[in-house]
JSON list of C-alpha atoms and ligand atoms in Angstrom, two decimals:
[
{"chain": "H", "resi": 18, "resn": "UNK", "atom": "CA", "xyz": [-0.51, 14.39, -4.88]},
{"chain": "H", "resi": 19, "resn": "UNK", "atom": "CA", "xyz": [-0.21, 14.79, -1.17]},
{"chain": "H", "resi": 20, "resn": "UNK", "atom": "CA", "xyz": [-0.69, 18.80, -1.56]},
{"chain": "H", "resi": 21, "resn": "UNK", "atom": "CA", "xyz": [-3.94, 17.88, -3.17]},
{"chain": "H", "resi": 22, "resn": "UNK", "atom": "CA", "xyz": [-5.16, 16.07, -0.11]},
{"chain": "H", "resi": 23, "resn": "UNK", "atom": "CA", "xyz": [-7.48, 18.44, 1.93]},
{"chain": "H", "resi": 24, "resn": "UNK", "atom": "CA", "xyz": [-8.74, 15.92, 4.56]},
{"chain": "H", "resi": 25, "resn": "UNK", "atom": "CA", "xyz": [-12.32, 16.09, 3.16]},
{"chain": "H", "resi": 26, "resn": "UNK", "atom": "CA", "xyz": [-12.96, 14.16, 0.09]},
{"chain": "H", "resi": 27, "resn": "UNK", "atom": "CA", "xyz": [-15.72, 16.39, -1.23]},
{"chain": "H", "resi": 28, "resn": "UNK", "atom": "CA", "xyz": [-13.38, 19.39, -1.24]},
{"chain": "H", "resi": 29, "resn": "UNK", "atom": "CA", "xyz": [-10.64, 17.43, -3.50]},
{"chain": "H", "resi": 30, "resn": "UNK", "atom": "CA", "xyz": [-11.95, 18.37, -6.63]},
{"chain": "H", "resi": 31, "resn": "UNK", "atom": "CA", "xyz": [-8.59, 18.84, -8.36]},
{"chain": "H", "resi": 32, "resn": "UNK", "atom": "CA", "xyz": [-7.36, 15.35, -7.03]},
{"chain": "H", "resi": 33, "resn": "UNK", "atom": "CA", "xyz": [-10.69, 13.99, -8.47]},
{"chain": "H", "resi": 34, "resn": "UNK", "atom": "CA", "xyz": [-10.22, 15.41, -11.64]},
{"chain": "H", "resi": 35, "resn": "UNK", "atom": "CA", "xyz": [-6.72, 14.20, -11.95]},
{"chain": "H", "resi": 36, "resn": "UNK", "atom": "CA", "xyz": [-7.80, 10.80, -11.00]},
{"chain": "H", "resi": 37, "resn": "UNK", "atom": "CA", "xyz": [-10.32, 10.59, -13.62]},
{"chain": "H", "resi": 38, "resn": "UNK", "atom": "CA", "xyz": [-7.87, 11.85, -16.16]},
{"chain": "H", "resi": 39, "resn": "UNK", "atom": "CA", "xyz": [-5.22, 9.28, -15.21]},
{"chain": "H", "resi": 40, "resn": "UNK", "atom": "CA", "xyz": [-7.93, 6.37, -15.21]},
{"chain": "H", "resi": 41, "resn": "UNK", "atom": "CA", "xyz": [-9.19, 7.52, -18.62]},
{"chain": "H", "resi": 42, "resn": "UNK", "atom": "CA", "xyz": [-5.65, 7.45, -19.89]},
{"chain": "H", "resi": 43, "resn": "UNK", "atom": "CA", "xyz": [-4.83, 4.04, -18.54]},
{"chain": "H", "resi": 44, "resn": "UNK", "atom": "CA", "xyz": [-7.95, 2.37, -19.93]},
{"chain": "H", "resi": 45, "resn": "UNK", "atom": "CA", "xyz": [-8.39, 4.18, -23.35]},
{"chain": "H", "resi": 46, "resn": "UNK", "atom": "CA", "xyz": [-6.25, 1.79, -25.43]},
{"chain": "H", "resi": 47, "resn": "UNK", "atom": "CA", "xyz": [-8.10, -1.19, -24.18]},
{"chain": "H", "resi": 48, "resn": "UNK", "atom": "CA", "xyz": [-11.43, 0.45, -24.44]},
{"chain": "H", "resi": 49, "resn": "UNK", "atom": "CA", "xyz": [-10.77, 1.02, -28.09]},
{"chain": "H", "resi": 50, "resn": "UNK", "atom": "CA", "xyz": [-10.10, -2.70, -28.65]},
{"chain": "H", "resi": 51, "resn": "UNK", "atom": "CA", "xyz": [-13.81, -3.25, -27.71]},
{"chain": "H", "resi": 52, "resn": "UNK", "atom": "CA", "xyz": [-15.27, 0.08, -29.14]},
{"chain": "H", "resi": 53, "resn": "UNK", "atom": "CA", "xyz": [-13.45, 1.41, -32.10]},
{"chain": "H", "resi": 54, "resn": "UNK", "atom": "CA", "xyz": [-15.33, 4.75, -31.79]},
{"chain": "H", "resi": 55, "resn": "UNK", "atom": "CA", "xyz": [-14.28, 5.35, -28.43]},
{"chain": "H", "resi": 56, "resn": "UNK", "atom": "CA", "xyz": [-12.73, 8.66, -27.44]},
{"chain": "H", "resi": 57, "resn": "UNK", "atom": "CA", "xyz": [-10.96, 10.15, -24.62]},
{"chain": "H", "resi": 58, "resn": "UNK", "atom": "CA", "xyz": [-14.00, 12.32, -23.76]},
{"chain": "H", "resi": 59, "resn": "UNK", "atom": "CA", "xyz": [-16.66, 9.45, -24.03]},
{"chain": "H", "resi": 60, "resn": "UNK", "atom": "CA", "xyz": [-14.55, 7.24, -21.77]},
{"chain": "H", "resi": 61, "resn": "UNK", "atom": "CA", "xyz": [-14.00, 9.99, -19.21]},
{"chain": "H", "resi": 62, "resn": "UNK", "atom": "CA", "xyz": [-17.71, 10.53, -19.05]},
{"chain": "H", "resi": 63, "resn": "UNK", "atom": "CA", "xyz": [-18.38, 6.73, -18.33]},
{"chain": "H", "resi": 64, "resn": "UNK", "atom": "CA", "xyz": [-15.80, 6.69, -15.75]},
{"chain": "H", "resi": 65, "resn": "UNK", "atom": "CA", "xyz": [-17.03, 9.71, -14.08]},
{"chain": "H", "resi": 66, "resn": "UNK", "atom": "CA", "xyz": [-20.63, 8.28, -14.11]},
{"chain": "H", "resi": 67, "resn": "UNK", "atom": "CA", "xyz": [-19.29, 5.23, -12.16]},
{"chain": "H", "resi": 68, "resn": "UNK", "atom": "CA", "xyz": [-17.37, 7.34, -9.69]},
{"chain": "H", "resi": 69, "resn": "UNK", "atom": "CA", "xyz": [-18.94, 7.07, -6.13]},
{"chain": "H", "resi": 70, "resn": "UNK", "atom": "CA", "xyz": [-16.24, 8.49, -3.94]},
{"chain": "H", "resi": 71, "resn": "UNK", "atom": "CA", "xyz": [-12.53, 8.26, -3.20]},
{"chain": "H", "resi": 72, "resn": "UNK", "atom": "CA", "xyz": [-10.29, 7.92, -0.30]},
{"chain": "H", "resi": 73, "resn": "UNK", "atom": "CA", "xyz": [-6.79, 9.65, -0.52]},
{"chain": "H", "resi": 74, "resn": "UNK", "atom": "CA", "xyz": [-4.06, 8.98, 1.96]},
{"chain": "H", "resi": 75, "resn": "UNK", "atom": "CA", "xyz": [-0.76, 10.91, 2.11]},
{"chain": "H", "resi": 76, "resn": "UNK", "atom": "CA", "xyz": [1.90, 8.35, 3.01]},
{"chain": "H", "resi": 77, "resn": "UNK", "atom": "CA", "xyz": [4.67, 10.98, 3.10]},
{"chain": "H", "resi": 78, "resn": "UNK", "atom": "CA", "xyz": [3.16, 12.68, 6.22]},
{"chain": "H", "resi": 79, "resn": "UNK", "atom": "CA", "xyz": [2.18, 9.42, 7.84]},
{"chain": "H", "resi": 80, "resn": "UNK", "atom": "CA", "xyz": [4.06, 9.33, 11.16]},
{"chain": "H", "resi": 81, "resn": "UNK", "atom": "CA", "xyz": [5.37, 5.67, 10.96]},
{"chain": "H", "resi": 82, "resn": "UNK", "atom": "CA", "xyz": [5.67, 5.21, 7.20]},
{"chain": "H", "resi": 83, "resn": "UNK", "atom": "CA", "xyz": [7.25, 8.57, 6.12]},
{"chain": "H", "resi": 84, "resn": "UNK", "atom": "CA", "xyz": [6.65, 7.13, 2.60]},
{"chain": "H", "resi": 85, "resn": "UNK", "atom": "CA", "xyz": [5.18, 4.47, 0.79]},
{"chain": "H", "resi": 86, "resn": "UNK", "atom": "CA", "xyz": [7.86, 1.88, 1.31]},
{"chain": "H", "resi": 87, "resn": "UNK", "atom": "CA", "xyz": [11.18, 0.80, 3.07]},
{"chain": "H", "resi": 88, "resn": "UNK", "atom": "CA", "xyz": [14.18, 2.02, 1.61]},
{"chain": "H", "resi": 89, "resn": "UNK", "atom": "CA", "xyz": [17.87, 1.40, 2.91]},
{"chain": "H", "resi": 90, "resn": "UNK", "atom": "CA", "xyz": [20.28, 4.14, 3.30]},
{"chain": "H", "resi": 91, "resn": "UNK", "atom": "CA", "xyz": [23.75, 4.21, 2.01]},
{"chain": "H", "resi": 92, "resn": "UNK", "atom": "CA", "xyz": [25.62, 1.14, 2.96]},
{"chain": "H", "resi": 93, "resn": "UNK", "atom": "CA", "xyz": [22.61, -0.73, 4.52]},
{"chain": "H", "resi": 94, "resn": "UNK", "atom": "CA", "xyz": [22.59, -3.30, 1.98]},
{"chain": "H", "resi": 95, "resn": "UNK", "atom": "CA", "xyz": [25.95, -4.45, 2.75]},
{"chain": "H", "resi": 96, "resn": "UNK", "atom": "CA", "xyz": [25.78, -4.04, 6.52]},
{"chain": "H", "resi": 97, "resn": "UNK", "atom": "CA", "xyz": [21.89, -4.49, 7.47]},
{"chain": "H", "resi": 98, "resn": "UNK", "atom": "CA", "xyz": [20.33, -6.55, 4.70]},
{"chain": "H", "resi": 99, "resn": "UNK", "atom": "CA", "xyz": [22.36, -9.84, 5.21]},
{"chain": "H", "resi": 100, "resn": "UNK", "atom": "CA", "xyz": [21.54, -9.65, 8.97]},
{"chain": "H", "resi": 101, "resn": "UNK", "atom": "CA", "xyz": [17.81, -9.05, 8.23]},
{"chain": "H", "resi": 102, "resn": "UNK", "atom": "CA", "xyz": [17.33, -11.98, 5.80]},
{"chain": "H", "resi": 103, "resn": "UNK", "atom": "CA", "xyz": [19.20, -14.55, 8.09]},
{"chain": "H", "resi": 104, "resn": "UNK", "atom": "CA", "xyz": [16.73, -16.84, 9.63]},
{"chain": "H", "resi": 105, "resn": "UNK", "atom": "CA", "xyz": [16.83, -17.49, 13.37]},
{"chain": "H", "resi": 106, "resn": "UNK", "atom": "CA", "xyz": [15.41, -19.81, 16.04]},
{"chain": "H", "resi": 107, "resn": "UNK", "atom": "CA", "xyz": [17.02, -22.77, 14.68]},
{"chain": "H", "resi": 108, "resn": "UNK", "atom": "CA", "xyz": [16.16, -21.41, 11.24]},
{"chain": "H", "resi": 109, "resn": "UNK", "atom": "CA", "xyz": [12.56, -21.91, 11.80]},
{"chain": "H", "resi": 110, "resn": "UNK", "atom": "CA", "xyz": [11.84, -18.33, 11.83]},
{"chain": "H", "resi": 111, "resn": "UNK", "atom": "CA", "xyz": [12.24, -16.32, 8.69]},
{"chain": "H", "resi": 112, "resn": "UNK", "atom": "CA", "xyz": [11.70, -12.56, 8.20]},
{"chain": "H", "resi": 113, "resn": "UNK", "atom": "CA", "xyz": [9.73, -11.71, 4.96]},
{"chain": "H", "resi": 114, "resn": "UNK", "atom": "CA", "xyz": [8.11, -8.74, 3.24]},
{"chain": "H", "resi": 115, "resn": "UNK", "atom": "CA", "xyz": [8.99, -6.01, 0.86]},
{"chain": "H", "resi": 116, "resn": "UNK", "atom": "CA", "xyz": [11.28, -4.29, 3.42]},
{"chain": "H", "resi": 117, "resn": "UNK", "atom": "CA", "xyz": [13.36, -7.50, 3.63]},
{"chain": "H", "resi": 118, "resn": "UNK", "atom": "CA", "xyz": [14.00, -7.86, 0.02]},
{"chain": "H", "resi": 119, "resn": "UNK", "atom": "CA", "xyz": [16.30, -6.35, -2.60]},
{"chain": "H", "resi": 120, "resn": "UNK", "atom": "CA", "xyz": [13.09, -4.89, -4.50]},
{"chain": "H", "resi": 121, "resn": "UNK", "atom": "CA", "xyz": [12.17, -2.34, -1.88]},
{"chain": "H", "resi": 122, "resn": "UNK", "atom": "CA", "xyz": [8.76, -0.67, -2.74]},
{"chain": "H", "resi": 123, "resn": "UNK", "atom": "CA", "xyz": [7.50, -3.46, -4.97]},
{"chain": "H", "resi": 124, "resn": "UNK", "atom": "CA", "xyz": [5.07, -6.28, -4.56]},
{"chain": "H", "resi": 125, "resn": "UNK", "atom": "CA", "xyz": [7.65, -8.39, -6.31]},
{"chain": "H", "resi": 126, "resn": "UNK", "atom": "CA", "xyz": [9.91, -7.86, -3.35]},
{"chain": "H", "resi": 127, "resn": "UNK", "atom": "CA", "xyz": [7.34, -9.12, -0.94]},
{"chain": "H", "resi": 128, "resn": "UNK", "atom": "CA", "xyz": [6.74, -12.11, -3.22]},
{"chain": "H", "resi": 129, "resn": "UNK", "atom": "CA", "xyz": [10.52, -12.73, -3.62]},
{"chain": "H", "resi": 130, "resn": "UNK", "atom": "CA", "xyz": [11.23, -12.66, 0.10]},
{"chain": "H", "resi": 131, "resn": "UNK", "atom": "CA", "xyz": [8.44, -15.25, 0.77]},
{"chain": "H", "resi": 132, "resn": "UNK", "atom": "CA", "xyz": [9.76, -17.46, -1.93]},
{"chain": "H", "resi": 133, "resn": "UNK", "atom": "CA", "xyz": [13.24, -17.23, -0.52]},
{"chain": "H", "resi": 134, "resn": "UNK", "atom": "CA", "xyz": [11.99, -18.19, 3.11]},
{"chain": "H", "resi": 135, "resn": "UNK", "atom": "CA", "xyz": [9.94, -21.14, 1.97]},
{"chain": "H", "resi": 136, "resn": "UNK", "atom": "CA", "xyz": [13.15, -22.45, 0.05]},
{"chain": "H", "resi": 137, "resn": "UNK", "atom": "CA", "xyz": [15.43, -21.82, 2.92]},
{"chain": "H", "resi": 138, "resn": "UNK", "atom": "CA", "xyz": [12.94, -23.60, 5.32]},
{"chain": "H", "resi": 139, "resn": "UNK", "atom": "CA", "xyz": [12.74, -26.65, 3.11]},
{"chain": "H", "resi": 140, "resn": "UNK", "atom": "CA", "xyz": [16.66, -26.61, 2.84]},
{"chain": "H", "resi": 141, "resn": "UNK", "atom": "CA", "xyz": [16.73, -26.57, 6.82]},
{"chain": "H", "resi": 142, "resn": "UNK", "atom": "CA", "xyz": [14.91, -29.71, 7.09]},
{"chain": "H", "resi": 143, "resn": "UNK", "atom": "CA", "xyz": [16.45, -31.35, 4.03]},
{"chain": "H", "resi": 144, "resn": "UNK", "atom": "CA", "xyz": [12.95, -31.51, 2.18]},
{"chain": "H", "resi": 145, "resn": "UNK", "atom": "CA", "xyz": [14.46, -32.01, -1.16]},
{"chain": "H", "resi": 146, "resn": "UNK", "atom": "CA", "xyz": [11.40, -33.52, -2.62]},
{"chain": "H", "resi": 147, "resn": "UNK", "atom": "CA", "xyz": [9.43, -30.52, -1.66]},
{"chain": "H", "resi": 148, "resn": "UNK", "atom": "CA", "xyz": [12.02, -28.17, -2.90]},
{"chain": "H", "resi": 149, "resn": "UNK", "atom": "CA", "xyz": [12.01, -30.01, -6.10]},
{"chain": "H", "resi": 150, "resn": "UNK", "atom": "CA", "xyz": [8.29, -29.75, -6.50]},
{"chain": "H", "resi": 151, "resn": "UNK", "atom": "CA", "xyz": [8.40, -26.00, -5.62]},
{"chain": "H", "resi": 152, "resn": "UNK", "atom": "CA", "xyz": [10.79, -25.59, -8.51]},
{"chain": "H", "resi": 153, "resn": "UNK", "atom": "CA", "xyz": [8.40, -27.11, -10.78]},
{"chain": "H", "resi": 154, "resn": "UNK", "atom": "CA", "xyz": [5.55, -24.55, -10.08]},
{"chain": "H", "resi": 155, "resn": "UNK", "atom": "CA", "xyz": [5.53, -22.48, -13.26]},
{"chain": "H", "resi": 156, "resn": "UNK", "atom": "CA", "xyz": [4.01, -19.38, -12.31]},
{"chain": "H", "resi": 157, "resn": "UNK", "atom": "CA", "xyz": [6.10, -19.17, -9.30]},
{"chain": "H", "resi": 158, "resn": "UNK", "atom": "CA", "xyz": [9.18, -18.65, -11.61]},
{"chain": "H", "resi": 159, "resn": "UNK", "atom": "CA", "xyz": [12.97, -18.79, -10.94]},
{"chain": "H", "resi": 160, "resn": "UNK", "atom": "CA", "xyz": [13.90, -18.62, -7.40]},
{"chain": "H", "resi": 161, "resn": "UNK", "atom": "CA", "xyz": [14.83, -14.94, -6.58]},
{"chain": "H", "resi": 162, "resn": "UNK", "atom": "CA", "xyz": [18.17, -13.94, -7.97]},
{"chain": "H", "resi": 163, "resn": "UNK", "atom": "CA", "xyz": [18.89, -11.51, -5.00]},
{"chain": "H", "resi": 164, "resn": "UNK", "atom": "CA", "xyz": [20.65, -14.23, -3.07]},
{"chain": "H", "resi": 165, "resn": "UNK", "atom": "CA", "xyz": [22.88, -16.84, -4.59]},
{"chain": "H", "resi": 166, "resn": "UNK", "atom": "CA", "xyz": [22.39, -20.48, -3.42]},
{"chain": "H", "resi": 167, "resn": "UNK", "atom": "CA", "xyz": [25.80, -20.63, -1.74]},
{"chain": "H", "resi": 168, "resn": "UNK", "atom": "CA", "xyz": [25.09, -17.54, 0.48]},
{"chain": "H", "resi": 169, "resn": "UNK", "atom": "CA", "xyz": [21.54, -18.94, 1.30]},
{"chain": "H", "resi": 170, "resn": "UNK", "atom": "CA", "xyz": [22.92, -22.17, 2.59]},
{"chain": "H", "resi": 171, "resn": "UNK", "atom": "CA", "xyz": [25.32, -20.39, 4.76]},
{"chain": "H", "resi": 172, "resn": "UNK", "atom": "CA", "xyz": [22.49, -18.19, 6.21]},
{"chain": "H", "resi": 173, "resn": "UNK", "atom": "CA", "xyz": [20.41, -21.42, 7.00]},
{"chain": "H", "resi": 174, "resn": "UNK", "atom": "CA", "xyz": [23.35, -22.73, 8.94]},
{"chain": "H", "resi": 175, "resn": "UNK", "atom": "CA", "xyz": [23.91, -19.34, 10.87]},
{"chain": "H", "resi": 176, "resn": "UNK", "atom": "CA", "xyz": [20.10, -19.41, 11.59]},
{"chain": "H", "resi": 177, "resn": "UNK", "atom": "CA", "xyz": [20.69, -22.56, 13.56]},
{"chain": "H", "resi": 178, "resn": "UNK", "atom": "CA", "xyz": [23.28, -20.92, 15.64]},
{"chain": "H", "resi": 179, "resn": "UNK", "atom": "CA", "xyz": [22.41, -18.87, 18.75]},
{"chain": "H", "resi": 180, "resn": "UNK", "atom": "CA", "xyz": [22.76, -15.25, 17.72]},
{"chain": "H", "resi": 181, "resn": "UNK", "atom": "CA", "xyz": [25.44, -14.49, 20.25]},
{"chain": "H", "resi": 182, "resn": "UNK", "atom": "CA", "xyz": [27.74, -17.16, 18.54]},
{"chain": "H", "resi": 183, "resn": "UNK", "atom": "CA", "xyz": [26.73, -16.04, 15.16]},
{"chain": "H", "resi": 184, "resn": "UNK", "atom": "CA", "xyz": [29.94, -13.86, 14.46]},
{"chain": "H", "resi": 185, "resn": "UNK", "atom": "CA", "xyz": [32.21, -16.63, 15.47]},
{"chain": "H", "resi": 186, "resn": "UNK", "atom": "CA", "xyz": [30.28, -19.19, 13.54]},
{"chain": "H", "resi": 187, "resn": "UNK", "atom": "CA", "xyz": [30.56, -16.99, 10.26]},
{"chain": "H", "resi": 188, "resn": "UNK", "atom": "CA", "xyz": [34.10, -16.96, 10.53]},
{"chain": "H", "resi": 189, "resn": "UNK", "atom": "CA", "xyz": [34.12, -20.66, 10.97]},
{"chain": "H", "resi": 190, "resn": "UNK", "atom": "CA", "xyz": [32.08, -21.09, 7.82]},
{"chain": "H", "resi": 191, "resn": "UNK", "atom": "CA", "xyz": [34.26, -18.72, 5.91]},
{"chain": "H", "resi": 192, "resn": "UNK", "atom": "CA", "xyz": [37.26, -20.65, 6.98]},
{"chain": "H", "resi": 193, "resn": "UNK", "atom": "CA", "xyz": [35.95, -23.69, 5.38]},
{"chain": "H", "resi": 194, "resn": "UNK", "atom": "CA", "xyz": [34.57, -25.47, 8.55]},
{"chain": "H", "resi": 195, "resn": "UNK", "atom": "CA", "xyz": [32.10, -28.19, 7.84]},
{"chain": "H", "resi": 196, "resn": "UNK", "atom": "CA", "xyz": [28.78, -26.53, 7.69]},
{"chain": "H", "resi": 197, "resn": "UNK", "atom": "CA", "xyz": [27.00, -29.30, 9.81]},
{"chain": "H", "resi": 198, "resn": "UNK", "atom": "CA", "xyz": [29.70, -29.14, 12.44]},
{"chain": "H", "resi": 199, "resn": "UNK", "atom": "CA", "xyz": [29.15, -25.26, 12.69]},
{"chain": "H", "resi": 200, "resn": "UNK", "atom": "CA", "xyz": [25.31, -25.76, 13.17]},
{"chain": "H", "resi": 201, "resn": "UNK", "atom": "CA", "xyz": [25.74, -28.51, 15.70]},
{"chain": "H", "resi": 202, "resn": "UNK", "atom": "CA", "xyz": [28.41, -26.72, 17.77]},
{"chain": "H", "resi": 203, "resn": "UNK", "atom": "CA", "xyz": [26.61, -23.57, 17.91]},
{"chain": "H", "resi": 204, "resn": "UNK", "atom": "CA", "xyz": [23.33, -24.67, 19.70]},
{"chain": "P", "resi": 327, "resn": "FAD", "atom": "C1", "xyz": [0.84, 4.26, -2.09]},
{"chain": "P", "resi": 327, "resn": "FAD", "atom": "C2", "xyz": [1.58, 2.90, -2.58]},
{"chain": "P", "resi": 327, "resn": "FAD", "atom": "C3", "xyz": [1.45, 2.40, -3.76]},
{"chain": "P", "resi": 327, "resn": "FAD", "atom": "C4", "xyz": [2.24, 1.38, -4.22]},
{"chain": "P", "resi": 327, "resn": "FAD", "atom": "N1", "xyz": [2.19, 1.14, -5.54]},
{"chain": "P", "resi": 327, "resn": "FAD", "atom": "C5", "xyz": [2.92, -0.03, -5.93]},
{"chain": "P", "resi": 327, "resn": "FAD", "atom": "C6", "xyz": [2.76, -0.48, -7.45]},
{"chain": "P", "resi": 327, "resn": "FAD", "atom": "O1", "xyz": [2.49, 0.24, -8.18]},
{"chain": "P", "resi": 327, "resn": "FAD", "atom": "N2", "xyz": [3.44, -1.55, -7.53]},
{"chain": "P", "resi": 327, "resn": "FAD", "atom": "C7", "xyz": [4.05, -2.38, -6.62]},
{"chain": "P", "resi": 327, "resn": "FAD", "atom": "O2", "xyz": [4.61, -3.50, -6.96]},
{"chain": "P", "resi": 327, "resn": "FAD", "atom": "N3", "xyz": [4.10, -2.16, -5.21]},
{"chain": "P", "resi": 327, "resn": "FAD", "atom": "C8", "xyz": [3.56, -0.80, -4.81]},
{"chain": "P", "resi": 327, "resn": "FAD", "atom": "N4", "xyz": [3.55, -0.56, -3.63]},
{"chain": "P", "resi": 327, "resn": "FAD", "atom": "C9", "xyz": [4.11, -1.33, -2.69]},
{"chain": "P", "resi": 327, "resn": "FAD", "atom": "C10", "xyz": [3.48, -2.82, -2.36]},
{"chain": "P", "resi": 327, "resn": "FAD", "atom": "O3", "xyz": [2.14, -2.34, -1.93]},
{"chain": "P", "resi": 327, "resn": "FAD", "atom": "C11", "xyz": [4.22, -3.24, -1.12]},
{"chain": "P", "resi": 327, "resn": "FAD", "atom": "O4", "xyz": [5.63, -3.32, -1.46]},
{"chain": "P", "resi": 327, "resn": "FAD", "atom": "C12", "xyz": [3.70, -4.44, -0.80]},
{"chain": "P", "resi": 327, "resn": "FAD", "atom": "O5", "xyz": [2.33, -4.50, -0.40]},
{"chain": "P", "resi": 327, "resn": "FAD", "atom": "C13", "xyz": [4.52, -4.93, 0.50]},
{"chain": "P", "resi": 327, "resn": "FAD", "atom": "O6", "xyz": [3.75, -6.34, 1.00]},
{"chain": "P", "resi": 327, "resn": "FAD", "atom": "P1", "xyz": [4.32, -7.01, 2.30]},
{"chain": "P", "resi": 327, "resn": "FAD", "atom": "O7", "xyz": [3.54, -8.21, 2.30]},
{"chain": "P", "resi": 327, "resn": "FAD", "atom": "O8", "xyz": [5.77, -6.86, 2.50]},
{"chain": "P", "resi": 327, "resn": "FAD", "atom": "O9", "xyz": [3.68, -6.00, 3.42]},
{"chain": "P", "resi": 327, "resn": "FAD", "atom": "P2", "xyz": [2.26, -5.25, 3.73]},
{"chain": "P", "resi": 327, "resn": "FAD", "atom": "O10", "xyz": [1.21, -5.47, 2.43]},
{"chain": "P", "resi": 327, "resn": "FAD", "atom": "O11", "xyz": [2.43, -3.98, 4.17]},
{"chain": "P", "resi": 327, "resn": "FAD", "atom": "O12", "xyz": [1.57, -6.26, 4.63]},
{"chain": "P", "resi": 327, "resn": "FAD", "atom": "C14", "xyz": [2.05, -6.41, 6.19]},
{"chain": "P", "resi": 327, "resn": "FAD", "atom": "C15", "xyz": [0.78, -6.68, 6.95]},
{"chain": "P", "resi": 327, "resn": "FAD", "atom": "O13", "xyz": [1.18, -6.93, 8.18]},
{"chain": "P", "resi": 327, "resn": "FAD", "atom": "C16", "xyz": [0.22, -6.57, 8.99]},
{"chain": "P", "resi": 327, "resn": "FAD", "atom": "N5", "xyz": [0.64, -6.17, 10.37]},
{"chain": "P", "resi": 327, "resn": "FAD", "atom": "C17", "xyz": [1.54, -5.24, 10.73]},
{"chain": "P", "resi": 327, "resn": "FAD", "atom": "N6", "xyz": [1.91, -5.20, 12.03]},
{"chain": "P", "resi": 327, "resn": "FAD", "atom": "C18", "xyz": [1.17, -6.34, 12.43]},
{"chain": "P", "resi": 327, "resn": "FAD", "atom": "C19", "xyz": [1.19, -7.14, 13.71]},
{"chain": "P", "resi": 327, "resn": "FAD", "atom": "N7", "xyz": [1.79, -6.51, 14.62]},
{"chain": "P", "resi": 327, "resn": "FAD", "atom": "N8", "xyz": [0.35, -8.01, 13.81]},
{"chain": "P", "resi": 327, "resn": "FAD", "atom": "C20", "xyz": [-0.28, -8.51, 12.71]},
{"chain": "P", "resi": 327, "resn": "FAD", "atom": "N9", "xyz": [-0.18, -8.10, 11.51]},
{"chain": "P", "resi": 327, "resn": "FAD", "atom": "C21", "xyz": [0.61, -6.84, 11.37]},
{"chain": "P", "resi": 327, "resn": "FAD", "atom": "C22", "xyz": [-0.34, -5.08, 8.15]},
{"chain": "P", "resi": 327, "resn": "FAD", "atom": "O14", "xyz": [-1.60, -4.61, 8.76]},
{"chain": "P", "resi": 327, "resn": "FAD", "atom": "C23", "xyz": [-0.34, -5.69, 6.72]},
{"chain": "P", "resi": 327, "resn": "FAD", "atom": "O15", "xyz": [-1.59, -6.24, 6.55]},
{"chain": "P", "resi": 327, "resn": "FAD", "atom": "C24", "xyz": [2.65, 0.77, -3.21]},
{"chain": "P", "resi": 327, "resn": "FAD", "atom": "C25", "xyz": [2.63, 1.05, -1.74]},
{"chain": "P", "resi": 327, "resn": "FAD", "atom": "C26", "xyz": [2.01, 2.01, -1.45]},
{"chain": "P", "resi": 327, "resn": "FAD", "atom": "C27", "xyz": [1.98, 2.23, -0.12]}
]
């Protein structure tokens, strides 16, 4: 699509035509539910009549985005992701957003990461009642499956440790040292 963007929307006739065609295909099935005589041409005409203007943006050639969403390179899920999702500042500061989720490029990644951060925040302060209430909210669905509970709990503990002590604390946790002792000793 980027090649159809000319910088002046009035000149983007091919792009406009493509948009109108795609919108027509998208809505045709539903439109037929309301009007059984609906045809592609009829709906196309209706949509075209509603058209005012468009604004196209080429994300691939945008200096900072270089594309529509974050995407890890090889190995970065193993060596970068776990550090990015680890809370910090006494586990009160959580990073969220599509780029900090296992579902890069999707709204669900943004929502999952926010869901994860809220759960971890509640765990940090032992707000079990609030966590239980959160789990009962139907539309929120199950907690994101990208991070198992055991790992999430460890990350909340690591988030309470000063960053310079985090590697050491991580080894302590893996060696079975009591989690609370790791958090208290690391401040
Ligand atoms: C062209 C395109 C098509 C897409 N299509 C789909 C799709 O079909 N389905 C789908 O699921 N996903 C799609 N996505 C991806 C989806 O839009 C993103 O994954 C989602 O919006 C990310 O949400 P977010 O909250 O993580 O970040 P954003 O929505 O990017 O929110 C970040 C916010 O932070 C603000 N911000 C940045 N810096 C600062 C600062 N210093 N101070 C204050 N505010 C700041 C920004 O202005 C922005 O509002 C598409 C994305 C693009 C670009």
